[in-house]
Every structure is written in C-alpha cells, then in structure tokens.
PDB file of C-alpha atoms in Angstrom:
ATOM      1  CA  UNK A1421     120.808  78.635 319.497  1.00 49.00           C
ATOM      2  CA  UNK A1422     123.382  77.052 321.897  1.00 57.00           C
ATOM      3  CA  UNK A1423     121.140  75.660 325.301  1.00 64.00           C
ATOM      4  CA  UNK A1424     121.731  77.606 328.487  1.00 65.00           C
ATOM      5  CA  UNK A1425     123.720  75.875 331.113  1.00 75.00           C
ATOM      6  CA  UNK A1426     121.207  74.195 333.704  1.00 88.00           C
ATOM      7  CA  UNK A1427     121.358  75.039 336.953  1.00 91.00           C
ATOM      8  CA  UNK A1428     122.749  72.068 339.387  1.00 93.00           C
ATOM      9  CA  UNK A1429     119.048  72.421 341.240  1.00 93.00           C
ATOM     10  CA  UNK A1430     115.068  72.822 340.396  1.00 95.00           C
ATOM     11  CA  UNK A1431     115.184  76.519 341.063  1.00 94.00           C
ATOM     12  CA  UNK A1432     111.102  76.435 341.071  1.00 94.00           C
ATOM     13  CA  UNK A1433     111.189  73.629 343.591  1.00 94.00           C
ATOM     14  CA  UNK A1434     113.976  75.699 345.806  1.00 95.00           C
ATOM     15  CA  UNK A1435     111.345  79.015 345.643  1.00 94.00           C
ATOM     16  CA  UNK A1436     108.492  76.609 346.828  1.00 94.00           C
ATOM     17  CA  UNK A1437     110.394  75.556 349.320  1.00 95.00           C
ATOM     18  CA  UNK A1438     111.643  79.083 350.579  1.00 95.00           C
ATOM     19  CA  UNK A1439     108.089  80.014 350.006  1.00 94.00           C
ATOM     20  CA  UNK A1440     106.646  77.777 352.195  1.00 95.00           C
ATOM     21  CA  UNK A1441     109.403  78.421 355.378  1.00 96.00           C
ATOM     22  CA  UNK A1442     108.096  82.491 354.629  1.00 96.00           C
ATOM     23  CA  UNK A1443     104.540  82.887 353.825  1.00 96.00           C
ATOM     24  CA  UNK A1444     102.555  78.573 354.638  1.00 94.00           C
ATOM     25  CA  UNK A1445     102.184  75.980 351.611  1.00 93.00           C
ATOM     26  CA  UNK A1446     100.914  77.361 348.251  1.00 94.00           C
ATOM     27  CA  UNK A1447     101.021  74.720 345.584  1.00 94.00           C
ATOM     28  CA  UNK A1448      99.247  77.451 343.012  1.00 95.00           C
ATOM     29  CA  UNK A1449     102.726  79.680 343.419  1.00 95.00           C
ATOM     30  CA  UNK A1450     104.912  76.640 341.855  1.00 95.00           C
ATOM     31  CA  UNK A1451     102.351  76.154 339.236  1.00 95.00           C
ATOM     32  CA  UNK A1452     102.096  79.375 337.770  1.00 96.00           C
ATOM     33  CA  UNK A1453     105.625  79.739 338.158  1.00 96.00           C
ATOM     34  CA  UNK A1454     106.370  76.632 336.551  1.00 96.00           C
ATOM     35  CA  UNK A1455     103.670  77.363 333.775  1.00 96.00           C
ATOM     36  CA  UNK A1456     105.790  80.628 333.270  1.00 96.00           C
ATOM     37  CA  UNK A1457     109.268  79.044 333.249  1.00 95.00           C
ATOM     38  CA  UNK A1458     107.692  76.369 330.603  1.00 96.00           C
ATOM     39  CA  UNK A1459     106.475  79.924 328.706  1.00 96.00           C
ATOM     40  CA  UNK A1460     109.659  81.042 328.254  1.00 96.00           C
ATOM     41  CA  UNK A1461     111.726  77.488 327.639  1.00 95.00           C
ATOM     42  CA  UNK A1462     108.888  77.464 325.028  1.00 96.00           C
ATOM     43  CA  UNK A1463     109.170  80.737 323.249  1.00 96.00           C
ATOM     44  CA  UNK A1464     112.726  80.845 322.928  1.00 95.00           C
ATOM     45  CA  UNK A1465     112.855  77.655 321.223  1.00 96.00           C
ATOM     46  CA  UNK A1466     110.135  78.248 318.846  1.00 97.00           C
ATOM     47  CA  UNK A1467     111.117  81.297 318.191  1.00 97.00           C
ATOM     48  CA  UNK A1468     114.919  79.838 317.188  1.00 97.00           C
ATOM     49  CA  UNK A1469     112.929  77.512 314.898  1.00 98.00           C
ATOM     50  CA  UNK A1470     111.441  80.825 313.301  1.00 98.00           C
ATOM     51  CA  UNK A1471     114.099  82.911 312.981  1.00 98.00           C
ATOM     52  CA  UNK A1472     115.218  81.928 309.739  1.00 98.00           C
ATOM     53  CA  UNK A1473     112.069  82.615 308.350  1.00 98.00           C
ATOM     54  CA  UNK A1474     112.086  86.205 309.785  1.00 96.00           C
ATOM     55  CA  UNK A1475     109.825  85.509 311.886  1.00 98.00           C
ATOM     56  CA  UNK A1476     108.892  85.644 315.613  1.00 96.00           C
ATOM     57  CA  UNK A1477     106.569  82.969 317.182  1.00 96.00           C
ATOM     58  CA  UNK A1478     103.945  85.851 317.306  1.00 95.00           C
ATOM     59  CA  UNK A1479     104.494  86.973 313.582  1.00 97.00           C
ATOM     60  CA  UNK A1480     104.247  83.310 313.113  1.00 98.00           C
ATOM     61  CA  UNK A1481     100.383  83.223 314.939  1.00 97.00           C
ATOM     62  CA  UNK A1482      99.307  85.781 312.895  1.00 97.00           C
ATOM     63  CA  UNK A1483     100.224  84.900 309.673  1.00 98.00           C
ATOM     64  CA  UNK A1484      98.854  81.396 310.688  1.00 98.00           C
ATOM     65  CA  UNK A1485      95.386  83.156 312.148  1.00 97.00           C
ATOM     66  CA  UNK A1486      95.657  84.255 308.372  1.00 98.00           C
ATOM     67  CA  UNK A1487      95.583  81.525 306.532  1.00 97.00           C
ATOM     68  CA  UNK A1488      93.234  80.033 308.854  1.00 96.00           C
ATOM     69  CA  UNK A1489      90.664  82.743 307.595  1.00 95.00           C
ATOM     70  CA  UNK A1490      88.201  81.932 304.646  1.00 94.00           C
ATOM     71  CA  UNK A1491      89.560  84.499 302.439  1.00 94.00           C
ATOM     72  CA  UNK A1492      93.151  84.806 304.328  1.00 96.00           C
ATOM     73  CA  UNK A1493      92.177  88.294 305.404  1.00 96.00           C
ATOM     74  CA  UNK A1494      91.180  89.750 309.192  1.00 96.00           C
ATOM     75  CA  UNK A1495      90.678  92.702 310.556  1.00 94.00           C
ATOM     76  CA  UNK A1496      93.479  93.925 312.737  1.00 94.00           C
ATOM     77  CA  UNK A1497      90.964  94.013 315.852  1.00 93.00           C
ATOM     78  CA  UNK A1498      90.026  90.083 314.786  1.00 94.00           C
ATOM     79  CA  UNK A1499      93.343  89.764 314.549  1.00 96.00           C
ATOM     80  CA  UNK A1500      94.171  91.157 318.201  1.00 95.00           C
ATOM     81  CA  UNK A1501      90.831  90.111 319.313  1.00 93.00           C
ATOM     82  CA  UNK A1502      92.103  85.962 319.166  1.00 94.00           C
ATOM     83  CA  UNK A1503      95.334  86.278 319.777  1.00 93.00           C
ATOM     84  CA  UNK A1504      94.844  88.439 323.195  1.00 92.00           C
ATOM     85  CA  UNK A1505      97.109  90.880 322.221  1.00 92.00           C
ATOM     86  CA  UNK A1506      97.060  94.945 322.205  1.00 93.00           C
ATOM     87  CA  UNK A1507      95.766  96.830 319.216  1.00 91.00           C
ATOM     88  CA  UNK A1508      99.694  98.493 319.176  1.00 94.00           C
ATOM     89  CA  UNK A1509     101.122  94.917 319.226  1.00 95.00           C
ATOM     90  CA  UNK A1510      98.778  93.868 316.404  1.00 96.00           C
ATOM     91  CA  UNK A1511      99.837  96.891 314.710  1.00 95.00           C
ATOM     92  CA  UNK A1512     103.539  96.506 315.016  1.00 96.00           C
ATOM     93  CA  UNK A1513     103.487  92.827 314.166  1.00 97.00           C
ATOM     94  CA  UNK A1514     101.418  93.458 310.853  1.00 97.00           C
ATOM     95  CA  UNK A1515     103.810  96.402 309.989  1.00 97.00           C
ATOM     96  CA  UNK A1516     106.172  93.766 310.413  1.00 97.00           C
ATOM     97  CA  UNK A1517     105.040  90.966 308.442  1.00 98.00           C
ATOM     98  CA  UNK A1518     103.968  93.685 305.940  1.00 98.00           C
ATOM     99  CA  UNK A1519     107.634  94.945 305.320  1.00 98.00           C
ATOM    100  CA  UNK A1520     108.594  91.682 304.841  1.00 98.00           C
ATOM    101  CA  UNK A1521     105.837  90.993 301.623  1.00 98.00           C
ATOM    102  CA  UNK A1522     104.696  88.276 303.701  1.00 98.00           C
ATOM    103  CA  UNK A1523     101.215  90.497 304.536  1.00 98.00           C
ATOM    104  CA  UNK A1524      99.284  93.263 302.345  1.00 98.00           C
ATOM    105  CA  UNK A1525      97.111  95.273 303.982  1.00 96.00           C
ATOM    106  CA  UNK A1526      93.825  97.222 302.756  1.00 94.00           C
ATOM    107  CA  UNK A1527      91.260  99.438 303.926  1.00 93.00           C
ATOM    108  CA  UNK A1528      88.314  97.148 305.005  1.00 91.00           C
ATOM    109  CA  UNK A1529      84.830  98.275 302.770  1.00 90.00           C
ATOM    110  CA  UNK A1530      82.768  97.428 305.718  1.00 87.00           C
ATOM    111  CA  UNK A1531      84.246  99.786 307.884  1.00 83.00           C
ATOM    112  CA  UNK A1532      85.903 102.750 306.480  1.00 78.00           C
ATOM    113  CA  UNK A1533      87.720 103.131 309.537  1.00 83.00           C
ATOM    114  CA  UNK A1534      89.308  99.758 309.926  1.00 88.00           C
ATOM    115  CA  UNK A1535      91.717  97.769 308.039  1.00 92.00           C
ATOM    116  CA  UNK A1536      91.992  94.322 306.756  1.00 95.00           C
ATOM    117  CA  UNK A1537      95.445  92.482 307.027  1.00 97.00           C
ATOM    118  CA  UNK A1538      95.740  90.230 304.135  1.00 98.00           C
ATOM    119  CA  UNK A1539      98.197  87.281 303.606  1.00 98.00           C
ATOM    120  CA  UNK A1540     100.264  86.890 300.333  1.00 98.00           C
ATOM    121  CA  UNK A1541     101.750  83.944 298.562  1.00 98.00           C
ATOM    122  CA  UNK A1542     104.930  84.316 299.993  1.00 98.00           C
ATOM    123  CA  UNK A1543     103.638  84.564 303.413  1.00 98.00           C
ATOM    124  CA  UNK A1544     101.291  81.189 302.778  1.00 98.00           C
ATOM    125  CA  UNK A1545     104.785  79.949 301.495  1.00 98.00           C
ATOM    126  CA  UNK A1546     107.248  80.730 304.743  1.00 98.00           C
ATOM    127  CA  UNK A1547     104.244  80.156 307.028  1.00 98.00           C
ATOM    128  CA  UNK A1548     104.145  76.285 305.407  1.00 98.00           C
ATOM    129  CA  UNK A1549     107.279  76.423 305.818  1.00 98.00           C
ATOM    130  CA  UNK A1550     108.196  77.477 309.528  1.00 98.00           C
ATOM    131  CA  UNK A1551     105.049  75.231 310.024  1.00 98.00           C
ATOM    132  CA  UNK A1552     106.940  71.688 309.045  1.00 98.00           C
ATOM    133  CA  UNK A1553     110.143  73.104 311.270  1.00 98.00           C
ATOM    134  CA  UNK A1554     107.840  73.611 314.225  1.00 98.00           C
ATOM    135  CA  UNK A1555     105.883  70.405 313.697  1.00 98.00           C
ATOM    136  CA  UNK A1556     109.457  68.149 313.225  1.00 97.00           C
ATOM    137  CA  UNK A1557     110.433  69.760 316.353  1.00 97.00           C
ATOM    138  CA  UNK A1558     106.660  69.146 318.008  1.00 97.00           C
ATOM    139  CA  UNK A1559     106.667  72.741 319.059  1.00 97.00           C
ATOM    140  CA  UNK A1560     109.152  72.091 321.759  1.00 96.00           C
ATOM    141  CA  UNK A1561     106.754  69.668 323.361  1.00 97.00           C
ATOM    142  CA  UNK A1562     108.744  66.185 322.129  1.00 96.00           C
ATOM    143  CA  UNK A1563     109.407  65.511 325.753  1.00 96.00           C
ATOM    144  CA  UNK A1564     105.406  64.872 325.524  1.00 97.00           C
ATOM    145  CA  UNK A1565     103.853  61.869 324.314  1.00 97.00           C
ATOM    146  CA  UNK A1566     100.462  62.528 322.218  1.00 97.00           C
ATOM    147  CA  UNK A1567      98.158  61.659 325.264  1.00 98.00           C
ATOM    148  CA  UNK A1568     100.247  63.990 327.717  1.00 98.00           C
ATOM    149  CA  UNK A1569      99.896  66.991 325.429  1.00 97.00           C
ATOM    150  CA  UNK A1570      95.674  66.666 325.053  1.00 97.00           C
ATOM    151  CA  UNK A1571      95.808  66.548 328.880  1.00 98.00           C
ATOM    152  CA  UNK A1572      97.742  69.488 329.135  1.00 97.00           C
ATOM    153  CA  UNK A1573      95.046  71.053 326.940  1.00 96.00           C
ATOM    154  CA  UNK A1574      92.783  69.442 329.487  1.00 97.00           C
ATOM    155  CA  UNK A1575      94.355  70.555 332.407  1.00 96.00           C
ATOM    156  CA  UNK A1576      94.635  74.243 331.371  1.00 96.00           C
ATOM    157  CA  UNK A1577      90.686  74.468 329.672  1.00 95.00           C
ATOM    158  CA  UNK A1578      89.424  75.216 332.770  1.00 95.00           C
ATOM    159  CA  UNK A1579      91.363  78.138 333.652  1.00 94.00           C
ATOM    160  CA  UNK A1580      90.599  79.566 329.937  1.00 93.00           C
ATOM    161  CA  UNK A1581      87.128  78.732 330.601  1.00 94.00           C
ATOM    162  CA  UNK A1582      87.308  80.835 334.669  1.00 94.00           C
ATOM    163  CA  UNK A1583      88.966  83.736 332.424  1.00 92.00           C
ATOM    164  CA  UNK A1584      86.051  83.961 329.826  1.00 91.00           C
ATOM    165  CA  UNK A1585      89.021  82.917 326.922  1.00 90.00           C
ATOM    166  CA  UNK A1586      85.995  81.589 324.936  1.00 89.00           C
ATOM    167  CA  UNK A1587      82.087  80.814 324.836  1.00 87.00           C
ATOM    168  CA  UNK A1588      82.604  77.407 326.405  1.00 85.00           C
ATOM    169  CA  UNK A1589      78.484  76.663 325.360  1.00 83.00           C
ATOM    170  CA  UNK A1590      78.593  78.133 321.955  1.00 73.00           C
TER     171      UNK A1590
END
C-alpha cells in the first residue's frame, strides 16, 4: 500500500494551536487526538500486512482470541465481550472468518441459545502466518524501541483501569 503524502506541517500541533487562540490550553485535546491519528496510521498498516491473508486486523484478533482459548473455541459474547466490540460486529466478523474455512461454528451445549465459534487448522495456519508478518513489521511500532513500547502500555493502563477495561485487583 503506497504511503500517503505527508503534509508539510504537524496538523495535530496546528489544531492545538488554533485550539488554544479559541477555547484556553487543553493538552488532553492533542492527546486524544494524537492517540486517534496513531489509531488510524496503525490500522491501516496492519491491516495492509493482513490483507493477503484475507484478513482484517479485527478478523485477525479474533481468530488470535481463538487460538488463545484452551480448546480454540469461545462463545461469540466471550468473543465480543474481550475484544469490546458489538454482538453484530462479532457476528459479522465470525460469518466472515467462517466463509473463509478459517472458523467453524457450533451450537454451544451449555447454552442452547448461544453459539461457540471454533477455529480450524487452516485458520491456526494463516493466523501463524499473518502473525510472523505483523511481528517482522513490529506491528507498525518499529519506530519504538522495546522499553518505549512497555511504557506506552504503561502510560495508557491507567486510563483502561478509569474505564473499568479489566479487574485491575483480580
């Protein structure tokens, strides 16, 4: 995928800027933008690293969450449930991955309702796969050292933590 031409200026740094002459100082407005920007740099060069595989970065995540799982098999809410997405979105993505014979699913026997989303070989097989891409490419982070990427994770805990993201005593 052919790089976008960059702008000749810091067009965050420009908003703050124009923020600041409008509304007073607000560091928090550059940082979420910036965090947002760095979103979307992100996902569109992961997902160029997944494309080949037929794959977005979130049909990546799940088949990941997958193999993750003891017996390679979730629930579709479990499924939604850790990667913060809507039941419809968890749906369409297993549909997805399904089509593609890189995900069975089955009705779950604990719940006669529910269904269980199930990974295959081929899906353990392109997720391996899509997995040594991403990693050779450090998941778009190379600009990162080893020790700047855990405090990134430190930086942004807290605000996972604020937004009840997980059980931070359990």
């Amino acid at each position: 995928m052919p790089k976008p031409l960059s702008l000749p200026f810091d067009p965050i740094a420009r908003a703050d800027e124009l923020w600041e002459q409008r509304w007073g100082s607000r560091p928090s407005m550059a940082a979420i933008t910036s965090i947002m920007r760095a979103h979307q740099i992100l996902l569109a060069e992961v997902d160029a690293v997944v494309k080949p595989y037929g794959l977005t970065f979130a049909r990546y995540e799940a088949l990941v969450l997958l193999t993750f799982s003891r017996s390679g098999e979730l629930t579709m809410s479990k499924i939604g449930e850790r990667l913060m997405v809507h039941p419809t979105s968890v749906t369409n993505t297993v549909d997805r991955l399904q089509r593609a014979g890189l995900v069975s699913k089955r009705p779950n026997p604990n719940d006669g309702r529910g269904t269980l989303a199930c990974i295959t070989d081929k899906g353990r097989e392109v997720c391996d796969a899509a997995t040594r891409d991403l990693m050779a490419m450090d998941f778009g982070l190379g600009a990162y050292d080893a020790e700047q990427c855990e405090e990134i994770f430190r930086v942004l805990r807290p605000l996972r933590v604020a937004a009840a993201d997980f059980d931070e005593d359990a």
